[in-house]
Short mmCIF file of C-alpha atoms in Angstrom, two decimals:
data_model
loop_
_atom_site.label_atom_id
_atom_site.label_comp_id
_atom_site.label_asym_id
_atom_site.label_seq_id
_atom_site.Cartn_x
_atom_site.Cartn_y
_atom_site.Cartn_z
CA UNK L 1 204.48 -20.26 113.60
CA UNK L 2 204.43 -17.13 111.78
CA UNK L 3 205.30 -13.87 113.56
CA UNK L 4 202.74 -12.00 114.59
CA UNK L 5 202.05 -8.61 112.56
CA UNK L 6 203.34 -5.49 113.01
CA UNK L 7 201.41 -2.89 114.85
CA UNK L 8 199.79 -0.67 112.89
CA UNK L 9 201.24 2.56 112.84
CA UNK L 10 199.08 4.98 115.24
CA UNK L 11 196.40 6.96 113.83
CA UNK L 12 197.24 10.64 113.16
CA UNK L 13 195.28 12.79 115.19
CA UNK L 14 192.90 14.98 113.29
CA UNK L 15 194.13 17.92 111.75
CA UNK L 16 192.63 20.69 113.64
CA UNK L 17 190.07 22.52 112.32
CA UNK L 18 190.30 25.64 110.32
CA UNK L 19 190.38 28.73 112.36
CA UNK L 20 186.94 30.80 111.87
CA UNK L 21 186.63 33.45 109.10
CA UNK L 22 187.52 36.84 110.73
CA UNK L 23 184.46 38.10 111.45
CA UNK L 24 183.31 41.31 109.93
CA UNK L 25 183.58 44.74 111.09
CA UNK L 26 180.54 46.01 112.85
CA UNK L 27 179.21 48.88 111.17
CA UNK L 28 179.88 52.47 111.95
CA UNK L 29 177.43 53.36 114.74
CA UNK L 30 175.31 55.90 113.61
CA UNK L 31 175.91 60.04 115.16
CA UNK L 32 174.58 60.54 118.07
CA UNK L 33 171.59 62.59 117.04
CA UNK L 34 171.49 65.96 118.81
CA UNK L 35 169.62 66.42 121.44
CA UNK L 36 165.72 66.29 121.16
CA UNK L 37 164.27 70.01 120.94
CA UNK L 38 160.53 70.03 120.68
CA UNK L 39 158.73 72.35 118.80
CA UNK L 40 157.73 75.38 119.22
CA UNK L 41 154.21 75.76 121.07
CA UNK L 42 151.02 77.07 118.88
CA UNK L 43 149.92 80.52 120.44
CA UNK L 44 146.79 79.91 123.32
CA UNK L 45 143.74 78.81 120.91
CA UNK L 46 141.27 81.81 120.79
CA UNK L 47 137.86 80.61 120.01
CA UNK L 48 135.56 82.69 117.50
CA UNK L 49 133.27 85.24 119.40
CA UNK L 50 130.55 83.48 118.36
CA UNK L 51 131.96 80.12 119.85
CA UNK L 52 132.76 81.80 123.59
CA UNK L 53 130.54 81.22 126.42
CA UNK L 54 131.17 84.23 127.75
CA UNK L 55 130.44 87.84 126.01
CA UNK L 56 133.84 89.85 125.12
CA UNK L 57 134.73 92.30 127.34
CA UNK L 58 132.67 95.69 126.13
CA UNK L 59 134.88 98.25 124.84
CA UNK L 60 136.06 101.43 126.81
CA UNK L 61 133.47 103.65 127.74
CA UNK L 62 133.86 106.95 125.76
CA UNK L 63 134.52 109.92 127.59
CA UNK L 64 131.89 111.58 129.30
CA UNK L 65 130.74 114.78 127.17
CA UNK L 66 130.75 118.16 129.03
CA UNK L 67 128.13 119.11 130.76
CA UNK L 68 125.79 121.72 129.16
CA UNK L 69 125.60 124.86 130.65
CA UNK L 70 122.45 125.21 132.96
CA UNK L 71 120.18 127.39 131.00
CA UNK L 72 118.35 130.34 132.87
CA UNK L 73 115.21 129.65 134.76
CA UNK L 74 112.30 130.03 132.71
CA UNK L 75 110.27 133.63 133.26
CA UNK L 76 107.07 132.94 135.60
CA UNK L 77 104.26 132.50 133.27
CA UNK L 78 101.91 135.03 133.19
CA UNK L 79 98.51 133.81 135.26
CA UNK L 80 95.58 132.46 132.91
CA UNK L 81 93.17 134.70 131.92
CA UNK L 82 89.81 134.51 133.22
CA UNK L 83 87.17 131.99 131.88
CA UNK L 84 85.45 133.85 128.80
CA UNK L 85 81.93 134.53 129.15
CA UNK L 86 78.96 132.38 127.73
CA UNK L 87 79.27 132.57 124.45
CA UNK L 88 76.43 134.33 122.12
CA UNK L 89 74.95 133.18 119.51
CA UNK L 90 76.86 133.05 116.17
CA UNK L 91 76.90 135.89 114.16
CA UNK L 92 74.54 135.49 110.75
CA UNK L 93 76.16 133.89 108.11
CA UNK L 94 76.67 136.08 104.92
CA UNK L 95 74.73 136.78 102.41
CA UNK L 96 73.58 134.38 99.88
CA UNK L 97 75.23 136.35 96.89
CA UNK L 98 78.89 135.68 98.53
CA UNK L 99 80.84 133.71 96.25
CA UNK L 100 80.94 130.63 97.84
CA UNK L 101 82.92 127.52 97.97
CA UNK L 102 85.77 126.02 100.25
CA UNK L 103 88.65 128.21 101.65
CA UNK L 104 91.53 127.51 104.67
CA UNK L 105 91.45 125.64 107.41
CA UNK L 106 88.33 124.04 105.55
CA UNK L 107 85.64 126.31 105.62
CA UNK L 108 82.40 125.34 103.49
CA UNK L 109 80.15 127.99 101.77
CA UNK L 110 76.87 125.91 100.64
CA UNK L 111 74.65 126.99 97.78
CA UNK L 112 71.73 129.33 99.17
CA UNK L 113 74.66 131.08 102.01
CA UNK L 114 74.82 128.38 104.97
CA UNK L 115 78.05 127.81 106.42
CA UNK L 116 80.18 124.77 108.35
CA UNK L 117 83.54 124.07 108.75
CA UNK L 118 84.94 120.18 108.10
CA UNK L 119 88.16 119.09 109.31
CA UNK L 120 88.30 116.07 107.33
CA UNK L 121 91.08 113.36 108.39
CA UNK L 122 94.34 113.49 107.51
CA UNK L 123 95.54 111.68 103.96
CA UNK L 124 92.05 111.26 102.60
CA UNK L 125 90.27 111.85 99.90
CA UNK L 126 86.40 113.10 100.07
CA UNK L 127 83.77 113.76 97.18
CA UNK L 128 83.27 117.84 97.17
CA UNK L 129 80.67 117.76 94.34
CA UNK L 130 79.36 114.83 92.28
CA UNK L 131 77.21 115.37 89.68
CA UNK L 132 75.90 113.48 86.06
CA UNK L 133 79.34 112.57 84.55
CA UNK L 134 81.38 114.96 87.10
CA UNK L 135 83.34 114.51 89.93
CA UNK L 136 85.53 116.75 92.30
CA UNK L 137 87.46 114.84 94.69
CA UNK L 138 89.76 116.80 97.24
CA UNK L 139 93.02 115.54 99.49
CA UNK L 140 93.36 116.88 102.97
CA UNK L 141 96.50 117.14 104.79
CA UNK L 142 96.81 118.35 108.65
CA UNK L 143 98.61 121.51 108.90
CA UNK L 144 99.57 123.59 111.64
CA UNK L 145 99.43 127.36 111.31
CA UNK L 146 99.34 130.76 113.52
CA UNK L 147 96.80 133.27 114.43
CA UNK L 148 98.11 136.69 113.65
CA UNK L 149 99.26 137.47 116.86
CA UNK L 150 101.37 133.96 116.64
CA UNK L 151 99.65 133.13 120.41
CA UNK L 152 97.76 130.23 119.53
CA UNK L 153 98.58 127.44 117.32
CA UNK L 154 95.86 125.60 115.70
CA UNK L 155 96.54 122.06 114.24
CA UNK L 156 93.98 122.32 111.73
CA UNK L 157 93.44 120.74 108.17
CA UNK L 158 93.94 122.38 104.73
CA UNK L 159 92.39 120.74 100.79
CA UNK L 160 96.05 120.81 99.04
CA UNK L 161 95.07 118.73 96.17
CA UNK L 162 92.19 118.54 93.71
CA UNK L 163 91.39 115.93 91.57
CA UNK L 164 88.70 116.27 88.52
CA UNK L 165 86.80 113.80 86.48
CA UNK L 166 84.67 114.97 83.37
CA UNK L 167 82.71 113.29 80.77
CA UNK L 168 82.40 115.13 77.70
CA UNK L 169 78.60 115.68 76.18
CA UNK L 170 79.31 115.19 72.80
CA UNK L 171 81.12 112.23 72.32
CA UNK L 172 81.56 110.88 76.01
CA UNK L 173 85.46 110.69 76.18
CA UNK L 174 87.10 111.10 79.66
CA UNK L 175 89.11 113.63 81.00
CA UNK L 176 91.20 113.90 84.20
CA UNK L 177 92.72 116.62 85.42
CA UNK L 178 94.79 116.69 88.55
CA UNK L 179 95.94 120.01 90.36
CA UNK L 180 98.13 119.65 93.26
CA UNK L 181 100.27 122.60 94.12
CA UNK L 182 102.81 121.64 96.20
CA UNK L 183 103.99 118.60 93.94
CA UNK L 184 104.43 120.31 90.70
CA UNK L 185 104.59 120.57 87.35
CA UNK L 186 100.78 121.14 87.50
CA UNK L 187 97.70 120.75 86.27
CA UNK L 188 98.12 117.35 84.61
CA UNK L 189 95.35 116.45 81.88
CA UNK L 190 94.95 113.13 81.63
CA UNK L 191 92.72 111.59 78.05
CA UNK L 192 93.59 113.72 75.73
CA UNK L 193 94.33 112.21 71.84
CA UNK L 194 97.81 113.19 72.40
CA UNK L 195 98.11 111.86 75.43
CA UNK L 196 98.77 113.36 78.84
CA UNK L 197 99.35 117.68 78.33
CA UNK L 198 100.01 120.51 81.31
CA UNK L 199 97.97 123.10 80.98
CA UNK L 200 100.48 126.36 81.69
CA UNK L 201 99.44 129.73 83.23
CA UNK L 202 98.82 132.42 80.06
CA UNK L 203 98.37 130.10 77.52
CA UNK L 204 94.80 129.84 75.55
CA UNK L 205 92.32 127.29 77.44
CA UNK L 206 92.33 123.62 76.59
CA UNK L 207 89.67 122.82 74.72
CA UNK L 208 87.96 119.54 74.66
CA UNK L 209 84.36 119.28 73.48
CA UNK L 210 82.36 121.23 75.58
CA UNK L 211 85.36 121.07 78.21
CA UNK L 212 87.78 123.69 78.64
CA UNK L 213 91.12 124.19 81.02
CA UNK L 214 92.66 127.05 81.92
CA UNK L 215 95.38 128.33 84.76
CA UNK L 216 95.75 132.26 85.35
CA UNK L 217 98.84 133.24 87.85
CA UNK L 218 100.01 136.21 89.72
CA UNK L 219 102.91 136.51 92.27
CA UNK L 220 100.82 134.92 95.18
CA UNK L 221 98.28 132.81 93.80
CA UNK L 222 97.68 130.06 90.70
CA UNK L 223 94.24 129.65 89.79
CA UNK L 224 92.74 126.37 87.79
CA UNK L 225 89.35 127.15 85.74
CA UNK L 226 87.75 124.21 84.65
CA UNK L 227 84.43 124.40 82.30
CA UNK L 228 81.90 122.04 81.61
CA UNK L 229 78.72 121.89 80.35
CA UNK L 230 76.98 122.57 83.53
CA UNK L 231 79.47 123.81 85.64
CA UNK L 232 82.14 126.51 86.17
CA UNK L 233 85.03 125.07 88.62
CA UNK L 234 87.51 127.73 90.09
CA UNK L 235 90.55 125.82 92.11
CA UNK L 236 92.71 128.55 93.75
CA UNK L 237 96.10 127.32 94.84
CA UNK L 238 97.67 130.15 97.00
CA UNK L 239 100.51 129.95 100.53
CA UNK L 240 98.63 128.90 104.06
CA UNK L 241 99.44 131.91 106.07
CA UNK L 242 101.60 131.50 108.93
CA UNK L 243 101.74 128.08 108.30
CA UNK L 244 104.15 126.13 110.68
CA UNK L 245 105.07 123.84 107.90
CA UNK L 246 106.92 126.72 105.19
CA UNK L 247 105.88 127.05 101.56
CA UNK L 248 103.01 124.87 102.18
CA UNK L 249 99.94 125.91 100.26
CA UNK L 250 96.15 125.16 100.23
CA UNK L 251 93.62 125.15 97.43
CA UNK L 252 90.34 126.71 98.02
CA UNK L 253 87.26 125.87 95.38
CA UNK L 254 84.63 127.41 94.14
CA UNK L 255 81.24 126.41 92.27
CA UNK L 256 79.06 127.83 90.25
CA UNK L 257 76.19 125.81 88.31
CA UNK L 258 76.11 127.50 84.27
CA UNK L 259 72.49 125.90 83.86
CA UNK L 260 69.82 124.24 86.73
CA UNK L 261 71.18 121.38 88.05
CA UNK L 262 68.26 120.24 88.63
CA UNK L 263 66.70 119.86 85.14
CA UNK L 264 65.87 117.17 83.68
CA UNK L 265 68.23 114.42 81.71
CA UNK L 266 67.21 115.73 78.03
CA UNK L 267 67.98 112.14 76.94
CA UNK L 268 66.41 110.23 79.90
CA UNK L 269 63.99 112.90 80.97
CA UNK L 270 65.20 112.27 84.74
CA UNK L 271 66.49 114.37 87.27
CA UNK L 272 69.63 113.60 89.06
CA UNK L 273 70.90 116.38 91.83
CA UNK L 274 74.20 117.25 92.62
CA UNK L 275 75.82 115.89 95.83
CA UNK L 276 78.82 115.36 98.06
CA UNK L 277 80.13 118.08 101.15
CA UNK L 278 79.22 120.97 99.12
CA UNK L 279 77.40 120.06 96.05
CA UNK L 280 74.31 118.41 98.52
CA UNK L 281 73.61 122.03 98.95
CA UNK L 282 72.36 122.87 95.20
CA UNK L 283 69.05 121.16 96.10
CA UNK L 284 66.78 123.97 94.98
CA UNK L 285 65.06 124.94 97.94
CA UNK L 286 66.42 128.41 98.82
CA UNK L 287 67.18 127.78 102.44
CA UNK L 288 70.56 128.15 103.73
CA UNK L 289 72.01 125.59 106.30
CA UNK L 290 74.15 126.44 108.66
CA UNK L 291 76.43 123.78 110.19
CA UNK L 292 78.87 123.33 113.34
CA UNK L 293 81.97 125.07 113.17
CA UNK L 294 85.20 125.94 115.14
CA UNK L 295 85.18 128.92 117.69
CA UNK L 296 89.30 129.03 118.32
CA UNK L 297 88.30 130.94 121.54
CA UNK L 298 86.13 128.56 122.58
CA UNK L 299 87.90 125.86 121.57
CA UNK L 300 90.67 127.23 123.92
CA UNK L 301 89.02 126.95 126.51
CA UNK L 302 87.48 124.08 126.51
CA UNK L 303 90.62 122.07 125.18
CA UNK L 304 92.84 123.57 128.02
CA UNK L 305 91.25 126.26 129.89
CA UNK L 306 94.17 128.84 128.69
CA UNK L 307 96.74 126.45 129.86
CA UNK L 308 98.51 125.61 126.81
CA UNK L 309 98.46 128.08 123.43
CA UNK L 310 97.44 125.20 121.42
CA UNK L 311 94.21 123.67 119.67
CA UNK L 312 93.30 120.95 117.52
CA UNK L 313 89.91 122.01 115.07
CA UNK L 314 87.13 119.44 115.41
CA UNK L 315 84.05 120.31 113.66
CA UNK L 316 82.87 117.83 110.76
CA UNK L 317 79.88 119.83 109.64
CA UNK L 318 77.51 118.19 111.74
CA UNK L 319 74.18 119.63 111.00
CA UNK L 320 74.77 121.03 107.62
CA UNK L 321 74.89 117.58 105.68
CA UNK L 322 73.62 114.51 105.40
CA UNK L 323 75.14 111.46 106.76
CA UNK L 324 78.85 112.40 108.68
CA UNK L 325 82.19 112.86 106.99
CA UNK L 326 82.92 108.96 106.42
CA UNK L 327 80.13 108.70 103.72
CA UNK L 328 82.14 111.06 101.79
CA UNK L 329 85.56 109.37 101.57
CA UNK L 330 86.69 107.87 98.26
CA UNK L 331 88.78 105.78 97.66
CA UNK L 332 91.38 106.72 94.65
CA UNK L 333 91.84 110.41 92.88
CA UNK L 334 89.38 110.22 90.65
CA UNK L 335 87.10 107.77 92.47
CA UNK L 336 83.24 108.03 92.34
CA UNK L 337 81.67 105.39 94.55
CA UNK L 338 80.49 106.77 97.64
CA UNK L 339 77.42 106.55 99.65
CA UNK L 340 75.73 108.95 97.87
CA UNK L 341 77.19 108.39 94.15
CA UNK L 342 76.03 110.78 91.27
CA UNK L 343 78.67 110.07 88.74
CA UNK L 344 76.56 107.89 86.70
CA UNK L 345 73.77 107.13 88.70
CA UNK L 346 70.21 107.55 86.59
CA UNK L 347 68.14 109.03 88.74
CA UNK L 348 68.73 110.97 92.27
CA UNK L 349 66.17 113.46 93.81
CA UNK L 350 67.87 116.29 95.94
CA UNK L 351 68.28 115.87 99.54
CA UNK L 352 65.88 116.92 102.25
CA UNK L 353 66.72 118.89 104.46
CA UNK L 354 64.43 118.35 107.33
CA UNK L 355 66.78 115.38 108.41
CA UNK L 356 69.24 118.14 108.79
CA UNK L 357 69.84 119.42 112.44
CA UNK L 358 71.87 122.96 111.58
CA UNK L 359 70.33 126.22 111.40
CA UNK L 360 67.92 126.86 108.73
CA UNK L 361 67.43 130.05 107.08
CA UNK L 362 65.48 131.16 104.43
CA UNK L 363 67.22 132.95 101.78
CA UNK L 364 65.24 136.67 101.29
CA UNK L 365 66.19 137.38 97.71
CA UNK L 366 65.19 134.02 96.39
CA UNK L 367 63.20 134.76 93.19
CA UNK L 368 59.73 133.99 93.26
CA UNK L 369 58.89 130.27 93.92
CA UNK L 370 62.65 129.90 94.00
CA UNK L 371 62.40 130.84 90.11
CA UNK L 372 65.92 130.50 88.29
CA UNK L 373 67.33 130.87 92.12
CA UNK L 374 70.53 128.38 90.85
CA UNK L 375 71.48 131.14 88.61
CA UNK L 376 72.90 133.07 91.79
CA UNK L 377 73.57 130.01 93.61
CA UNK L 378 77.55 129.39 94.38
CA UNK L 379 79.00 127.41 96.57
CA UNK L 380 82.68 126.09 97.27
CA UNK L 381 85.57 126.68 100.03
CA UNK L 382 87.20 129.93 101.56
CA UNK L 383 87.79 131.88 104.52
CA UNK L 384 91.04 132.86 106.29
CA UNK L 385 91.49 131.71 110.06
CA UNK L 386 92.75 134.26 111.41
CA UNK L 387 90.28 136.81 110.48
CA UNK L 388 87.17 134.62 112.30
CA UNK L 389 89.35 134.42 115.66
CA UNK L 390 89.66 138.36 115.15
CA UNK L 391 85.96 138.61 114.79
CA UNK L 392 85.97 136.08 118.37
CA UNK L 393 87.69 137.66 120.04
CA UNK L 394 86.14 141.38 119.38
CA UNK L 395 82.83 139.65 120.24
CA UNK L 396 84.05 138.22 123.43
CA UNK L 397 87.39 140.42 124.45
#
């Protein structure tokens, strides 16, 4: 028998295995930041004024001012005088042949020699005399002025402004003409070809037609003549004596008629009269109509008994023309429509006077049957204040 084999030689062991690749160095940490510092806070949020519930505080009270001195106790006034008596009667009115018209602290002077006085209101305009294709229109303004004495003040009214609308005869053109002293240059004519012209004070009249303008001056007064076919106008702009308001002046008017007013239309053959607060009066009838007016004195008294040296005027003509002072307001400078509108009416017959409540009189030089009587008629504006309290105060002293 064979031998058996030989033993196999042992089995190596297993190499062992490679060692691990070095592992690779960790990164570099990185710094340590510093540490944290936060910002900086954002100033306390002030909201708008308008966004804060509650007001802001108000700001520091100024300082007091000083004290004024304490002035002197007043003097004791004086003790009022004594009621006056009853008053008498008023004296007559003048004589018919007195230029007439509208003067101060308006005064009216009708046609035949009655008398009112009108305070008007204040910033209005009123219809003074209306007439075929005419028309005066006056402003009135309240002004305060002083009796002579500078006791008592009287808040009265004054005509500063005059306003004048004319038709010529031949042709029929328009002309305005507007006088107003204390806004000057003045006059203005308004209508002319050339277009609007002043009319200055020495110069030749402005003729138009049978319409002429003219302004005469001296150191205290500026006077505007205006002639038309049937009428002479006289507008006399002059200082309202010891006025409280200074350099304030009136205008007082006067009218004359240069041919009957109330003649017939030659082209319609009818009669239209003259009207408005003074022009009513050229009616034809020779009686003069006397109207209310302002007593100061009286007034005094029965305003304040004394107490105060104040008055406010107050008559409106009552008695001395028809209708009251509201159916004579216009309503522009040159405006004709009123209640008792002349400027182109057709036909108007003169007023009647028995509606009239005032004092008639019956004019003693009137021709016969009132014959040509308008040729002395005038009428218009005038008087100065302080000369009737004078004449009050005589009467009643």
């Amino acid at each position: 028998r064979p031998p058996p084999p030989p033993p196999l030689p042992p089995v190596p062991p297993p190499p062992p295995p490679p060692p691990p690749p070095p592992s690779p160095p960790p990164p570099p940490s990185p710094p340590t930041p510093p540490p944290f510092a936060p910002p900086p806070s954002p100033p306390p949020f002030s909201p708008p004024p308008s966004a804060s519930p509650f007001p802001p505080p108000p700001p520091p009270s100024p300082p007091a001012p000083p004290s004024p001195p304490v002035p002197p106790p007043e003097p004791p006034h004086p003790p009022s005088p004594p009621a006056p008596p009853p008053f008498s009667p008023a004296p007559p009115s003048p004589p018919p042949l007195k230029p007439g018209g509208l003067t101060g602290d308006p005064h009216l002077h009708f046609a035949h020699g009655g008398e009112a006085d009108f305070r008007g209101e204040d910033g209005y305009l009123y219809a003074m005399l209306h007439h075929s294709g005419l028309a005066v229109n006056v402003l009135f303004e309240a002004c305060a002025f002083f009796l002579s004495d500078l006791v008592l003040k009287v808040r009265g009214t004054f005509v500063t402004d005059v306003f004048i609308k004319a038709v010529t005869e031949a042709t029929g053109r328009t002309v305005r003409i507007e006088f107003t002293p204390n806004m000057p240059p003045t006059p203005i004519v308004h209508g002319l070809e050339g277009g609007t012209r002043r009319v200055l004070p020495g110069r030749p009249p402005l003729v138009v037609e049978d319409l002429s303008i003219a302004v005469t001056q001296n150191d205290n007064t500026e006077v505007l003549h205006v002639r038309t076919g049937g009428w002479a106008i006289d507008a006399t702009a002059r200082l309202i004596q010891r006025s409280a308001t200074s350099g304030k002046k009136q205008v007082d008017l006067s009218f004359a008629p240069l041919r009957d007013p109330l003649a017939p239309n030659p082209k319609t053959g009818k009669v239209v009269a003259p009207h408005g607060l003074v022009g009513q009066s050229f009616d034809g009838d020779d009686i003069a109509v006397d109207g209310k007016k302002d007593r100061y004195r009286e007034l005094w008294w029965r305003q304040n008994a004394f107490t105060a040296n104040e008055i406010t005027t107050e008559a409106q003509a009552e008695g001395a023309i028809e209708g009251s002072g509201d159916d004579y307001k216009v309503a522009d400078f040159f405006g004709t429509d009123f209640k008792y509108r002349r400027f182109d009416a057709l036909e108007a017959a003169p007023r009647s006077i028995a509606a009239l409540s005032g004092t008639k009189r019956v004019v003693a030089n009137a021709g016969a049957n009132g014959a040509a009587s308008w040729k002395r008629s005038k009428a218009g504006t005038s008087g100065d204040d302080a000369h009737a309290f004078e004449a009050e105060r005589k009467q009643h002293p």
